[in-house]
CSV table of C-alpha atoms in Angstrom, one decimal:
chain,number,residue,atom,x,y,z
A,1,MET,CA,126.3,77.0,115.1
A,2,ILE,CA,123.0,77.4,113.3
A,3,ASN,CA,123.1,79.5,110.1
A,4,PRO,CA,120.1,81.9,110.1
A,5,ARG,CA,120.0,81.8,106.3
A,6,GLY,CA,119.8,78.0,106.5
A,7,THR,CA,116.8,78.4,108.9
A,8,ALA,CA,115.2,80.8,106.4
A,9,VAL,CA,115.5,78.2,103.7
A,10,LYS,CA,113.8,75.6,105.9
A,11,VAL,CA,110.9,77.9,106.6
A,12,LEU,CA,110.5,78.9,102.9
A,13,LYS,CA,110.5,75.2,101.9
A,14,GLN,CA,107.6,74.5,104.3
A,15,VAL,CA,105.6,77.5,103.2
A,16,LEU,CA,106.1,77.2,99.4
A,17,ASP,CA,106.2,73.4,99.1
A,18,ASN,CA,103.9,72.3,101.8
A,19,ASN,CA,101.5,75.2,102.0
A,20,ALA,CA,102.3,75.9,105.7
A,21,TYR,CA,101.4,79.2,107.2
A,22,SER,CA,104.4,81.5,107.3
A,23,ASN,CA,103.7,82.9,110.8
A,24,VAL,CA,103.2,79.4,112.3
A,25,VAL,CA,106.2,77.7,110.8
A,26,LEU,CA,108.5,80.7,111.3
A,27,SER,CA,107.5,80.9,115.0
A,28,MET,CA,108.2,77.1,115.3
A,29,TYR,CA,111.7,77.3,113.8
A,30,LEU,CA,112.6,80.5,115.8
A,31,ASN,CA,111.6,78.8,119.0
A,32,LYS,CA,113.3,75.5,118.1
A,33,GLU,CA,116.7,76.8,117.0
A,34,ASN,CA,119.0,78.7,119.3
A,35,LEU,CA,119.3,82.0,117.5
A,36,ASP,CA,120.1,85.4,119.1
A,37,ARG,CA,117.9,88.4,118.7
A,38,LYS,CA,119.8,89.7,115.6
A,39,ASP,CA,119.7,86.4,113.8
A,40,ARG,CA,116.0,85.9,114.6
A,41,ALA,CA,115.3,89.3,113.0
A,42,LEU,CA,117.4,88.3,110.0
A,43,VAL,CA,115.4,85.1,109.5
A,44,THR,CA,112.1,86.9,109.8
A,45,GLU,CA,113.2,89.6,107.2
A,46,LEU,CA,114.5,87.0,104.7
A,47,VAL,CA,111.4,84.8,105.0
A,48,TYR,CA,108.8,87.5,104.7
A,49,GLY,CA,110.8,89.6,102.2
A,50,THR,CA,111.3,86.6,99.9
A,51,LEU,CA,107.7,85.6,100.0
A,52,ARG,CA,106.6,89.2,99.4
A,53,TYR,CA,108.6,89.6,96.3
A,54,LYS,CA,108.7,86.1,95.0
A,55,TYR,CA,107.1,86.9,91.6
A,56,THR,CA,109.6,89.7,90.9
A,57,ILE,CA,112.5,87.5,92.0
A,58,ASP,CA,111.5,84.6,89.9
A,59,SER,CA,111.1,86.8,86.9
A,60,ILE,CA,114.7,88.0,87.4
A,61,LEU,CA,116.0,84.4,87.9
A,62,ASP,CA,114.2,83.3,84.8
A,63,SER,CA,116.3,85.8,82.8
A,64,PHE,CA,119.6,84.4,84.2
A,65,ILE,CA,118.8,80.6,84.3
A,66,LYS,CA,118.4,78.8,81.0
A,67,SER,CA,116.4,75.8,82.5
A,68,ASP,CA,112.9,76.0,84.0
A,69,ILE,CA,113.4,77.2,87.5
A,70,GLY,CA,110.3,75.2,88.6
A,71,LYS,CA,112.4,72.1,88.0
A,72,MET,CA,115.3,73.2,90.1
A,73,ASP,CA,116.2,71.7,93.4
A,74,GLY,CA,113.9,73.4,95.9
A,75,ASP,CA,116.5,74.4,98.4
A,76,ILE,CA,118.9,75.8,95.8
A,77,LEU,CA,116.0,77.8,94.3
A,78,ASN,CA,115.1,79.2,97.7
A,79,ILE,CA,118.7,80.1,98.4
A,80,LEU,CA,118.8,82.0,95.1
A,81,ARG,CA,115.4,83.7,95.8
A,82,MET,CA,116.6,84.7,99.3
A,83,SER,CA,119.9,86.1,97.9
A,84,VAL,CA,118.3,88.1,95.1
A,85,TYR,CA,115.9,89.6,97.7
A,86,GLN,CA,118.9,90.7,99.8
A,87,LEU,CA,120.7,92.1,96.8
A,88,ARG,CA,117.7,94.0,95.4
A,89,TYR,CA,115.7,95.1,98.4
A,90,LEU,CA,118.2,95.3,101.3
A,91,SER,CA,121.0,97.8,101.5
A,92,LYS,CA,122.7,97.0,104.9
A,93,ILE,CA,124.1,93.6,103.8
A,94,PRO,CA,127.2,93.9,101.5
A,95,GLU,CA,126.8,92.2,98.1
A,96,PHE,CA,129.9,90.1,98.5
A,97,ALA,CA,128.6,88.8,101.8
A,98,VAL,CA,125.3,87.8,100.3
A,99,VAL,CA,127.0,85.9,97.5
A,100,ASN,CA,129.5,84.2,99.8
A,101,GLU,CA,126.8,83.1,102.2
A,102,ALA,CA,124.7,81.7,99.4
A,103,VAL,CA,127.6,79.7,97.9
A,104,GLU,CA,128.6,78.3,101.3
A,105,LEU,CA,125.0,77.3,102.1
A,106,SER,CA,124.5,75.7,98.7
A,107,LYS,CA,127.7,73.7,99.1
A,108,ARG,CA,125.9,71.7,101.8
A,109,LYS,CA,123.6,70.5,99.1
A,110,SER,CA,126.0,70.1,96.2
A,111,VAL,CA,129.4,71.6,95.2
A,112,LYS,CA,128.3,71.6,91.6
A,113,LEU,CA,125.1,73.5,92.4
A,114,SER,CA,127.0,76.0,94.5
A,115,LYS,CA,128.9,77.0,91.3
A,116,LEU,CA,125.5,77.6,89.6
A,117,VAL,CA,124.4,79.8,92.6
A,118,ASN,CA,127.7,81.7,92.4
A,119,GLY,CA,127.4,82.3,88.6
A,120,VAL,CA,123.8,83.4,88.7
A,121,LEU,CA,124.2,85.9,91.5
A,122,ARG,CA,127.4,87.4,90.0
A,123,ASN,CA,125.7,87.6,86.7
A,124,TYR,CA,122.8,89.4,88.3
A,125,LEU,CA,125.1,91.9,90.0
A,126,ARG,CA,126.8,92.7,86.7
A,127,ASN,CA,123.5,93.3,84.9
A,128,LYS,CA,121.2,94.5,87.6
A,129,ASP,CA,121.1,98.1,86.2
A,130,THR,CA,120.1,96.9,82.7
A,131,LEU,CA,117.4,94.4,83.5
A,132,THR,CA,114.9,94.1,80.7
A,133,CYS,CA,112.2,92.0,82.5
A,134,GLU,CA,110.9,94.9,84.5
A,135,HIS,CA,110.0,96.8,81.3
A,136,LYS,CA,108.5,94.0,79.3
A,137,GLY,CA,104.8,93.7,78.4
A,138,ASP,CA,101.8,95.9,78.9
A,139,LYS,CA,101.0,98.1,81.9
A,140,MET,CA,99.6,95.1,83.9
A,141,SER,CA,102.8,93.1,83.3
A,142,ARG,CA,104.8,96.0,84.6
A,143,TRP,CA,102.6,96.3,87.7
A,144,CYS,CA,103.0,92.6,88.3
A,145,PHE,CA,106.8,92.9,88.2
A,146,LYS,CA,107.0,96.1,90.3
A,147,TYR,CA,104.6,95.0,93.1
A,148,SER,CA,105.3,91.3,92.7
A,149,PHE,CA,101.8,89.9,92.1
A,150,SER,CA,100.7,87.1,89.8
A,151,ARG,CA,98.7,88.5,86.9
A,152,TRP,CA,95.3,87.1,87.8
A,153,MET,CA,95.4,88.7,91.3
A,154,ALA,CA,96.7,92.0,90.0
A,155,GLU,CA,93.9,92.0,87.4
A,156,LEU,CA,91.3,91.2,90.1
A,157,PHE,CA,92.3,94.3,92.1
A,158,ILE,CA,92.5,96.6,89.0
A,159,THR,CA,89.2,95.3,87.5
A,160,GLN,CA,87.3,95.6,90.8
A,161,TYR,CA,88.7,98.9,92.1
A,162,GLY,CA,90.0,100.7,89.1
A,163,GLU,CA,93.6,101.6,88.2
A,164,LYS,CA,94.3,104.2,90.9
A,165,THR,CA,92.8,102.3,93.9
A,166,GLY,CA,93.9,98.9,92.5
A,167,GLU,CA,97.5,100.0,92.2
A,168,SER,CA,97.4,101.4,95.7
A,169,ILE,CA,96.2,98.0,97.0
A,170,LEU,CA,99.1,96.3,95.2
A,171,LYS,CA,101.6,98.7,96.6
A,172,ASN,CA,100.3,98.8,100.2
A,173,SER,CA,100.0,95.0,100.4
A,174,ASN,CA,103.8,95.0,100.4
A,175,ILE,CA,104.1,97.3,103.4
A,176,VAL,CA,105.9,95.7,106.4
A,177,PRO,CA,103.2,95.8,109.1
A,178,LYS,CA,103.7,97.3,112.5
A,179,VAL,CA,102.3,95.5,115.5
A,180,THR,CA,99.0,96.9,116.8
A,181,VAL,CA,97.6,96.0,120.2
A,182,ARG,CA,94.2,96.4,121.8
A,183,VAL,CA,94.2,97.7,125.3
A,184,ASN,CA,92.0,95.6,127.5
A,185,THR,CA,89.7,98.0,129.2
A,186,LEU,CA,88.5,95.3,131.7
A,187,LYS,CA,91.9,95.5,133.4
A,188,ILE,CA,93.7,98.7,132.7
A,189,LYS,CA,93.5,102.2,131.3
A,190,TYR,CA,94.9,103.2,127.9
A,191,GLU,CA,97.2,105.9,129.4
A,192,GLN,CA,98.7,103.4,131.8
A,193,VAL,CA,99.7,101.0,129.0
A,194,TRP,CA,101.0,103.9,127.0
A,195,ASN,CA,103.2,105.1,129.8
A,196,GLU,CA,104.5,101.7,130.7
A,197,LEU,CA,105.5,100.9,127.1
A,198,ILE,CA,107.3,104.3,126.8
A,199,LYS,CA,109.1,103.5,130.0
A,200,ASN,CA,110.2,100.2,128.6
A,201,GLY,CA,111.7,101.7,125.5
A,202,TYR,CA,108.9,101.2,123.0
A,203,ASP,CA,108.1,103.7,120.3
A,204,VAL,CA,104.3,103.9,120.1
A,205,LYS,CA,101.5,106.0,118.6
A,206,GLU,CA,97.7,106.1,118.9
A,207,GLY,CA,95.6,104.0,116.6
A,208,THR,CA,93.8,105.5,113.6
A,209,ILE,CA,90.2,105.0,114.6
A,210,CYS,CA,89.6,102.8,117.6
A,211,LYS,CA,90.3,104.4,121.0
A,212,GLU,CA,91.7,101.2,122.4
A,213,ALA,CA,94.2,100.7,119.5
A,214,LEU,CA,97.9,101.3,120.1
A,215,ILE,CA,100.5,100.9,117.4
A,216,ILE,CA,104.0,99.7,118.3
A,217,LYS,CA,106.4,101.5,115.9
A,218,LYS,CA,109.5,100.0,117.5
A,219,GLY,CA,110.3,97.7,120.4
A,220,SER,CA,111.0,94.1,121.4
A,221,ASN,CA,108.6,91.2,121.0
A,222,ILE,CA,105.4,92.5,122.6
A,223,GLU,CA,104.1,89.0,123.4
A,224,LEU,CA,107.1,88.6,125.8
A,225,ASN,CA,106.2,91.8,127.6
A,226,PRO,CA,104.6,91.6,131.0
A,227,LEU,CA,101.7,93.8,129.8
A,228,PHE,CA,100.7,91.1,127.3
A,229,LYS,CA,101.3,88.2,129.7
A,230,LYS,CA,99.1,89.8,132.4
A,231,GLY,CA,96.3,90.3,129.8
A,232,TYR,CA,96.5,94.1,129.7
A,233,ILE,CA,96.9,94.1,126.0
A,234,THR,CA,96.4,91.7,123.1
A,235,VAL,CA,97.6,91.8,119.5
A,236,GLN,CA,94.9,92.7,117.0
A,237,ASP,CA,94.9,94.7,113.8
A,238,GLU,CA,92.8,97.8,114.0
A,239,SER,CA,90.7,96.8,111.0
A,240,SER,CA,89.6,93.8,113.0
A,241,MET,CA,88.8,95.9,116.0
A,242,LEU,CA,86.3,97.9,114.0
A,243,VAL,CA,84.0,94.9,113.9
A,244,ALA,CA,83.0,94.9,117.5
A,245,HIS,CA,82.5,98.7,117.3
A,246,VAL,CA,79.9,98.5,114.5
A,247,MET,CA,77.8,96.0,116.5
A,248,ASP,CA,76.2,98.6,118.7
A,249,LEU,CA,76.8,96.4,121.8
A,250,GLU,CA,75.0,97.0,125.1
A,251,GLU,CA,75.5,95.3,128.4
A,252,ASN,CA,73.6,92.0,129.1
A,253,MET,CA,73.1,91.2,125.4
A,254,THR,CA,73.2,87.7,123.9
A,255,VAL,CA,75.8,87.6,121.2
A,256,LEU,CA,76.8,84.8,118.8
A,257,ASP,CA,80.3,84.8,117.2
A,258,LEU,CA,80.0,81.8,114.8
A,259,CYS,CA,83.5,81.8,113.5
A,260,SER,CA,85.3,82.8,116.6
A,261,ALA,CA,88.9,81.3,116.6
A,262,PRO,CA,91.4,82.5,117.7
A,263,GLY,CA,89.0,84.7,119.7
A,264,GLY,CA,90.2,88.3,119.2
A,265,LYS,CA,86.7,89.6,118.2
A,266,SER,CA,84.9,87.5,120.8
A,267,CYS,CA,87.0,88.8,123.6
A,268,HIS,CA,86.7,92.4,122.3
A,269,ILE,CA,82.9,92.0,122.3
A,270,ALA,CA,83.1,90.8,125.9
A,271,GLU,CA,85.3,93.7,126.9
A,272,LEU,CA,82.9,96.2,125.4
A,273,MET,CA,80.0,94.5,127.2
A,274,LYS,CA,82.0,94.7,130.5
A,275,ASN,CA,81.8,91.0,131.1
A,276,THR,CA,78.0,91.0,131.2
A,277,GLY,CA,75.5,89.1,129.1
A,278,LYS,CA,76.5,86.0,127.1
A,279,VAL,CA,78.9,85.7,124.3
A,280,TYR,CA,78.8,82.4,122.5
A,281,ALA,CA,82.2,81.7,121.0
A,282,CYS,CA,81.7,79.1,118.3
A,283,ASP,CA,84.1,77.4,115.9
A,284,LEU,CA,84.3,74.3,113.7
A,285,HIS,CA,87.6,73.1,115.1
A,286,ALA,CA,88.1,72.0,118.7
A,287,ASN,CA,91.9,72.6,118.6
A,288,LYS,CA,91.2,76.2,117.6
A,289,MET,CA,88.7,76.7,120.4
A,290,SER,CA,91.5,76.0,122.8
A,291,LEU,CA,93.1,79.3,121.5
A,292,VAL,CA,89.9,81.2,122.3
A,293,LYS,CA,89.9,79.8,125.8
A,294,GLU,CA,93.5,80.7,126.3
A,295,ASN,CA,93.0,84.3,125.1
A,296,ALA,CA,89.9,84.7,127.2
A,297,SER,CA,91.6,83.4,130.3
A,298,ARG,CA,94.6,85.7,129.9
A,299,LEU,CA,92.4,88.7,129.3
A,300,GLY,CA,90.1,88.1,132.2
A,301,VAL,CA,87.0,87.5,130.0
A,302,GLU,CA,84.3,85.6,132.0
A,303,ASN,CA,81.1,85.7,129.9
A,304,LEU,CA,82.2,83.5,127.0
A,305,ILE,CA,80.4,80.2,126.3
A,306,TYR,CA,82.3,77.8,124.1
A,307,ASN,CA,80.7,75.7,121.4
A,308,VAL,CA,82.3,73.5,118.7
A,309,PHE,CA,80.1,73.1,115.7
A,310,ASP,CA,79.8,73.8,112.0
A,311,ALA,CA,78.5,77.4,111.3
A,312,GLU,CA,76.8,76.1,108.1
A,313,LYS,CA,74.6,73.7,110.1
A,314,TYR,CA,71.4,74.7,111.9
A,315,ILE,CA,71.4,74.6,115.7
A,316,GLY,CA,67.9,74.8,117.1
A,317,GLN,CA,68.7,76.3,120.5
A,318,PHE,CA,69.9,79.5,118.8
A,319,GLU,CA,66.7,80.1,116.7
A,320,ASN,CA,65.8,83.8,117.2
A,321,ALA,CA,68.0,83.9,120.3
A,322,ALA,CA,70.6,86.5,119.7
A,323,ASP,CA,70.7,90.3,119.9
A,324,ARG,CA,73.8,90.3,117.7
A,325,VAL,CA,75.2,87.6,115.4
A,326,LEU,CA,78.8,88.0,114.1
A,327,ILE,CA,80.0,85.9,111.1
A,328,ASP,CA,83.6,86.7,110.4
A,329,VAL,CA,83.5,84.1,107.6
A,330,PRO,CA,86.4,82.0,106.1
A,331,CYS,CA,87.7,84.0,103.2
A,332,SER,CA,90.5,84.3,100.7
A,333,GLY,CA,92.5,86.7,102.9
A,334,LEU,CA,93.4,89.1,100.2
A,335,GLY,CA,93.3,92.0,102.7
A,336,ILE,CA,96.0,90.6,105.0
A,337,ILE,CA,98.8,90.0,102.5
A,338,ARG,CA,100.9,92.5,104.5
A,339,LYS,CA,101.0,89.9,107.3
A,340,LYS,CA,100.8,86.7,105.2
A,341,PRO,CA,102.5,87.3,101.9
A,342,GLU,CA,102.3,83.7,100.9
A,343,ILE,CA,98.6,84.3,100.2
A,344,LYS,CA,99.9,85.7,96.9
A,345,TRP,CA,101.0,82.3,95.9
A,346,THR,CA,98.7,79.9,97.7
A,347,LYS,CA,95.4,81.3,96.5
A,348,ASN,CA,93.7,80.7,93.1
A,349,LYS,CA,90.4,81.6,91.5
A,350,ASP,CA,88.9,78.1,92.0
A,351,SER,CA,89.6,78.2,95.8
A,352,MET,CA,87.9,81.6,96.1
A,353,ASP,CA,84.9,80.4,94.1
A,354,ASN,CA,84.5,77.5,96.5
A,355,LEU,CA,84.6,79.8,99.5
A,356,VAL,CA,81.6,81.8,98.2
A,357,LYS,CA,79.3,78.8,98.7
A,358,ILE,CA,80.5,78.3,102.2
A,359,GLN,CA,80.1,82.0,103.0
A,360,ARG,CA,76.5,82.2,101.7
A,361,ASN,CA,75.6,79.0,103.6
A,362,ILE,CA,76.9,80.5,106.9
A,363,MET,CA,75.1,83.8,106.2
A,364,LEU,CA,71.7,82.0,105.6
A,365,ASN,CA,72.1,79.9,108.7
A,366,ALA,CA,73.3,82.7,110.9
A,367,SER,CA,70.3,84.8,109.9
A,368,LYS,CA,68.0,82.3,111.6
A,369,TYR,CA,69.6,83.1,115.0
A,370,VAL,CA,68.9,86.9,114.9
A,371,LYS,CA,66.1,88.2,117.1
A,372,GLN,CA,63.6,90.7,115.6
A,373,GLU,CA,65.3,94.1,115.6
A,374,GLY,CA,68.6,92.2,116.2
A,375,LYS,CA,71.6,92.7,114.0
A,376,LEU,CA,73.7,90.4,111.7
A,377,ILE,CA,77.3,91.5,111.1
A,378,TYR,CA,79.2,90.0,108.2
A,379,SER,CA,83.0,90.6,108.0
A,380,THR,CA,86.0,89.3,106.0
A,381,CYS,CA,89.7,90.1,105.7
A,382,THR,CA,89.6,89.9,101.9
A,383,LEU,CA,89.2,92.6,99.3
A,384,ASN,CA,87.6,90.4,96.7
A,385,LYS,CA,84.2,92.0,96.0
A,386,VAL,CA,82.7,88.6,95.0
A,387,GLU,CA,83.1,87.5,98.6
A,388,ASN,CA,82.1,90.9,100.0
A,389,ASN,CA,79.7,93.2,98.1
A,390,GLU,CA,78.2,90.5,95.9
A,391,ASN,CA,77.5,88.2,98.8
A,392,ILE,CA,75.7,90.9,100.8
A,393,ASN,CA,73.7,92.0,97.8
A,394,TRP,CA,72.7,88.4,97.1
A,395,PHE,CA,71.7,87.9,100.8
A,396,ILE,CA,69.6,91.1,101.0
A,397,GLN,CA,67.7,90.1,97.8
A,398,LYS,CA,67.0,86.7,99.2
A,399,ASN,CA,66.1,87.9,102.7
A,400,PRO,CA,64.0,91.2,102.5
A,401,GLN,CA,63.4,91.0,106.3
A,402,PHE,CA,67.0,92.2,106.7
A,403,LYS,CA,68.0,95.8,105.8
A,404,LEU,CA,71.5,97.2,105.6
A,405,GLU,CA,72.5,99.8,108.2
A,406,LYS,CA,75.0,102.4,107.2
A,407,ILE,CA,78.4,102.2,108.9
A,408,ASN,CA,80.4,105.4,109.3
A,409,PHE,CA,83.7,106.0,111.1
A,410,GLY,CA,84.3,109.4,109.6
A,411,ASP,CA,86.5,110.6,106.8
A,412,PHE,CA,89.5,108.3,106.3
A,413,GLU,CA,91.5,107.9,103.0
A,414,ASN,CA,91.5,104.1,103.3
A,415,ILE,CA,87.8,103.5,104.0
A,416,ILE,CA,85.4,103.2,101.1
A,417,TYR,CA,81.8,103.8,102.0
A,418,ASP,CA,79.4,102.1,99.7
A,419,GLU,CA,76.1,103.9,99.2
A,420,LYS,CA,74.3,100.7,100.4
A,421,GLY,CA,75.9,101.0,103.8
A,422,TYR,CA,78.8,98.5,104.0
A,423,ILE,CA,82.4,99.5,104.1
A,424,THR,CA,85.7,98.3,102.6
A,425,VAL,CA,88.9,99.1,104.5
A,426,LEU,CA,91.9,99.3,102.2
A,427,PRO,CA,95.4,98.3,103.4
A,428,ASN,CA,97.8,101.1,104.4
A,429,ASP,CA,100.6,101.8,106.8
A,430,ASN,CA,98.6,100.9,109.9
A,431,MET,CA,95.6,98.7,108.8
A,432,ASP,CA,94.9,95.6,106.9
A,433,GLY,CA,92.3,95.3,104.2
A,434,PHE,CA,88.8,94.4,105.6
A,435,PHE,CA,85.1,94.4,104.8
A,436,ILE,CA,82.2,94.9,107.2
A,437,ALA,CA,78.4,94.9,106.6
A,438,LYS,CA,75.7,95.4,109.3
A,439,MET,CA,72.1,94.2,108.7
A,440,ILE,CA,69.1,94.7,111.0
A,441,LYS,CA,66.2,92.2,111.1
A,442,TYR,CA,62.9,94.0,110.9
A,443,ARG,CA,60.5,91.1,110.9
């Protein structure tokens, strides 16, 4: 019989040691190993929870282990991390069961190390109410411990957004996200999807802003539901849905989506255009383009034209050819930590600085494809202002033929409207962090 905690340790090893994507490797192991529904849920909880609170957990372990935890056996360290997560953040699993499971699992590695695991966890339980590590240091250090962020990332949010909003970003980035789906208006009406999901035992509510957004509060895996398989719905965060809505789309337009994969925005654009006109779905990677094709086929989207090329490199056929150009550029992803908590540990300042050059190259190149009076839309799923506000300000200064158009969805607590016109969506219960700017070409 496969031990779900053993599966969780395997996933954590791939994510933390090999920089694998949590959602991809988790899905792979869940599909490969014969786990029942309850055990699949436990593995998912342990993986995402441990990744989410790794900084805090490691700080605790540091105070109970004399040696450098970075030099410990990786599997033993992840067993300890996973166990402290259960003991500190989960209430349904009895403490003795957590410790016993950890000891038995670590015995597979080493009887000697299993004694270390037992000692550390029991020591933590004896002293959990008098921990000193959560009170050490300045205010920033305490935020890092409370919300489990490395100092440089916490400082980035606090410096760029101020203490109140910055702390809110830290807090809300730890929210366990609900699944949001987009109703495919090419195939079905919103009310029909709503009624069908209710009939099948799902607890649902309307999206916050987009009329086609529907939030799954509770229910079984939506991707196994016939509504998904038939293309009536697709999984997409509502922040991401906002992008197509700001594009002022009309039927029979020519639209370029230069960073298309996996195709959520391209297909949404096609749906809003009612399968008319042309939507060029472009991406650098051929294997990712196959995902766009699969999504379009399932959704009944017929007006996509597929292209594999580098968005930084000029393509002559698109010169002044598009009514709308979307560049959802590669970014640091600091707005989607809710869904991919490993971003806290896999990103660093150098990698973000390198992205800015790519983002600006894509923006300059994409601007050549916009018709006069056409529109260029820039979006990211990060909250780093260097990749967002500063990039747009730089571009407008270099390209005075483009002017920012104001974006306005109404009064929402998690949307920051900059006076220049672009918006920042902050993470909350229902939406990821996002940034969108819309620019019109006047000459």
